[in-house]
Amino acid sequence: MDLQPGGFLWDHHDPVTGEDTPDIHYQIFVPIVKAGSKEGDLFAGKYAQRFSAKQICRKCHVPQAKADDHMARDKLKTVSEIRNLISKGKLGL
């Protein structure tokens, strides 16, 4: 791999066909946006919690420490559990 100011060259090997494609020129675009937390969330199209919570999901029992595992299949909250949270004023988590 030769790094260049305008990108880098890479030789690609396709394991399925066995073909080699030399010197593919990759030019990576990295946008830089200077923004605060709230503005950055809006720009990225997401919402991040700004307080401490034990659970991050309103619908299931995933602990916050394991919330980055997108393949996890955690137990869903039942209707009675959600009603109980609403009656106690704990609407989200």
CSV table of C-alpha atoms in Angstrom, one decimal:
chain,number,residue,atom,x,y,z
A,1,MET,CA,0.0,0.0,0.0
A,2,ASP,CA,1.4,3.4,-1.1
A,3,LEU,CA,-0.1,6.3,0.8
A,4,GLN,CA,-0.5,9.4,-1.4
A,5,PRO,CA,-1.8,12.9,-0.7
A,6,GLY,CA,-4.8,12.3,-2.9
A,7,GLY,CA,-5.7,8.8,-1.6
A,8,PHE,CA,-4.0,5.5,-1.7
A,9,LEU,CA,-3.4,2.6,-4.2
A,10,TRP,CA,-4.5,-0.9,-3.2
A,11,ASP,CA,-4.2,-4.3,-5.0
A,12,HIS,CA,-7.5,-6.2,-4.7
A,13,HIS,CA,-7.7,-10.0,-4.8
A,14,ASP,CA,-11.1,-11.5,-5.3
A,15,PRO,CA,-11.2,-14.8,-3.4
A,16,VAL,CA,-14.2,-16.1,-5.3
A,17,THR,CA,-12.9,-15.7,-8.9
A,18,GLY,CA,-9.2,-15.6,-8.0
A,19,GLU,CA,-8.7,-12.5,-10.1
A,20,ASP,CA,-6.3,-9.8,-9.0
A,21,THR,CA,-7.0,-6.1,-9.7
A,22,PRO,CA,-3.9,-4.0,-9.2
A,23,ASP,CA,-3.6,-0.4,-8.3
A,24,ILE,CA,-7.2,0.5,-7.3
A,25,HIS,CA,-7.1,4.2,-6.4
A,26,TYR,CA,-9.1,4.9,-3.2
A,27,GLN,CA,-9.9,8.5,-2.3
A,28,ILE,CA,-11.5,8.7,1.1
A,29,PHE,CA,-13.8,11.6,1.9
A,30,VAL,CA,-14.0,12.4,5.7
A,31,PRO,CA,-16.3,15.3,6.5
A,32,ILE,CA,-15.4,17.3,9.6
A,33,VAL,CA,-18.2,19.1,11.4
A,34,LYS,CA,-17.6,21.2,14.4
A,35,ALA,CA,-20.7,20.9,16.6
A,36,GLY,CA,-21.8,20.3,20.2
A,37,SER,CA,-23.4,17.2,21.4
A,38,LYS,CA,-27.0,18.2,20.6
A,39,GLU,CA,-26.1,19.5,17.2
A,40,GLY,CA,-23.9,16.5,16.4
A,41,ASP,CA,-26.8,14.2,17.3
A,42,LEU,CA,-29.1,16.0,15.0
A,43,PHE,CA,-26.5,16.0,12.2
A,44,ALA,CA,-26.0,12.3,12.6
A,45,GLY,CA,-29.7,11.6,12.8
A,46,LYS,CA,-29.6,10.0,16.2
A,47,TYR,CA,-30.3,10.8,19.8
A,48,ALA,CA,-27.9,10.2,22.6
A,49,GLN,CA,-28.9,10.1,26.2
A,50,ARG,CA,-27.4,12.9,28.3
A,51,PHE,CA,-28.1,11.2,31.7
A,52,SER,CA,-27.2,8.0,33.4
A,53,ALA,CA,-29.7,5.1,32.9
A,54,LYS,CA,-29.6,1.4,33.8
A,55,GLN,CA,-31.3,0.4,30.6
A,56,ILE,CA,-31.1,2.1,27.2
A,57,CYS,CA,-34.1,0.5,25.5
A,58,ARG,CA,-37.7,1.2,26.2
A,59,LYS,CA,-38.9,-2.1,24.7
A,60,CYS,CA,-36.4,-4.7,26.1
A,61,HIS,CA,-34.2,-5.5,29.0
A,62,VAL,CA,-30.8,-4.8,27.5
A,63,PRO,CA,-28.4,-3.3,30.1
A,64,GLN,CA,-26.6,-0.1,29.0
A,65,ALA,CA,-23.2,-1.8,29.3
A,66,LYS,CA,-24.2,-4.3,26.6
A,67,ALA,CA,-26.2,-1.9,24.3
A,68,ASP,CA,-23.5,-1.8,21.6
A,69,ASP,CA,-24.1,-5.5,20.7
A,70,HIS,CA,-26.5,-5.2,17.7
A,71,MET,CA,-26.8,-9.0,17.5
A,72,ALA,CA,-28.1,-9.4,21.0
A,73,ARG,CA,-31.6,-10.8,21.5
A,74,ASP,CA,-32.7,-9.5,24.9
A,75,LYS,CA,-36.0,-10.3,26.6
A,76,LEU,CA,-38.7,-7.9,25.6
A,77,LYS,CA,-40.6,-6.0,28.2
A,78,THR,CA,-44.2,-7.1,28.7
A,79,VAL,CA,-47.3,-4.9,28.5
A,80,SER,CA,-47.7,-5.2,32.3
A,81,GLU,CA,-44.1,-4.1,32.9
A,82,ILE,CA,-44.5,-1.1,30.6
A,83,ARG,CA,-47.8,-0.1,32.3
A,84,ASN,CA,-46.1,-0.4,35.7
A,85,LEU,CA,-43.3,2.0,34.6
A,86,ILE,CA,-45.9,4.5,33.3
A,87,SER,CA,-47.9,4.4,36.5
A,88,LYS,CA,-44.7,5.1,38.5
A,89,GLY,CA,-43.8,8.0,36.2
A,90,LYS,CA,-40.7,6.2,34.8
A,91,LEU,CA,-41.8,6.6,31.2
A,92,GLY,CA,-38.6,5.8,29.4
A,93,LEU,CA,-36.2,3.4,31.0
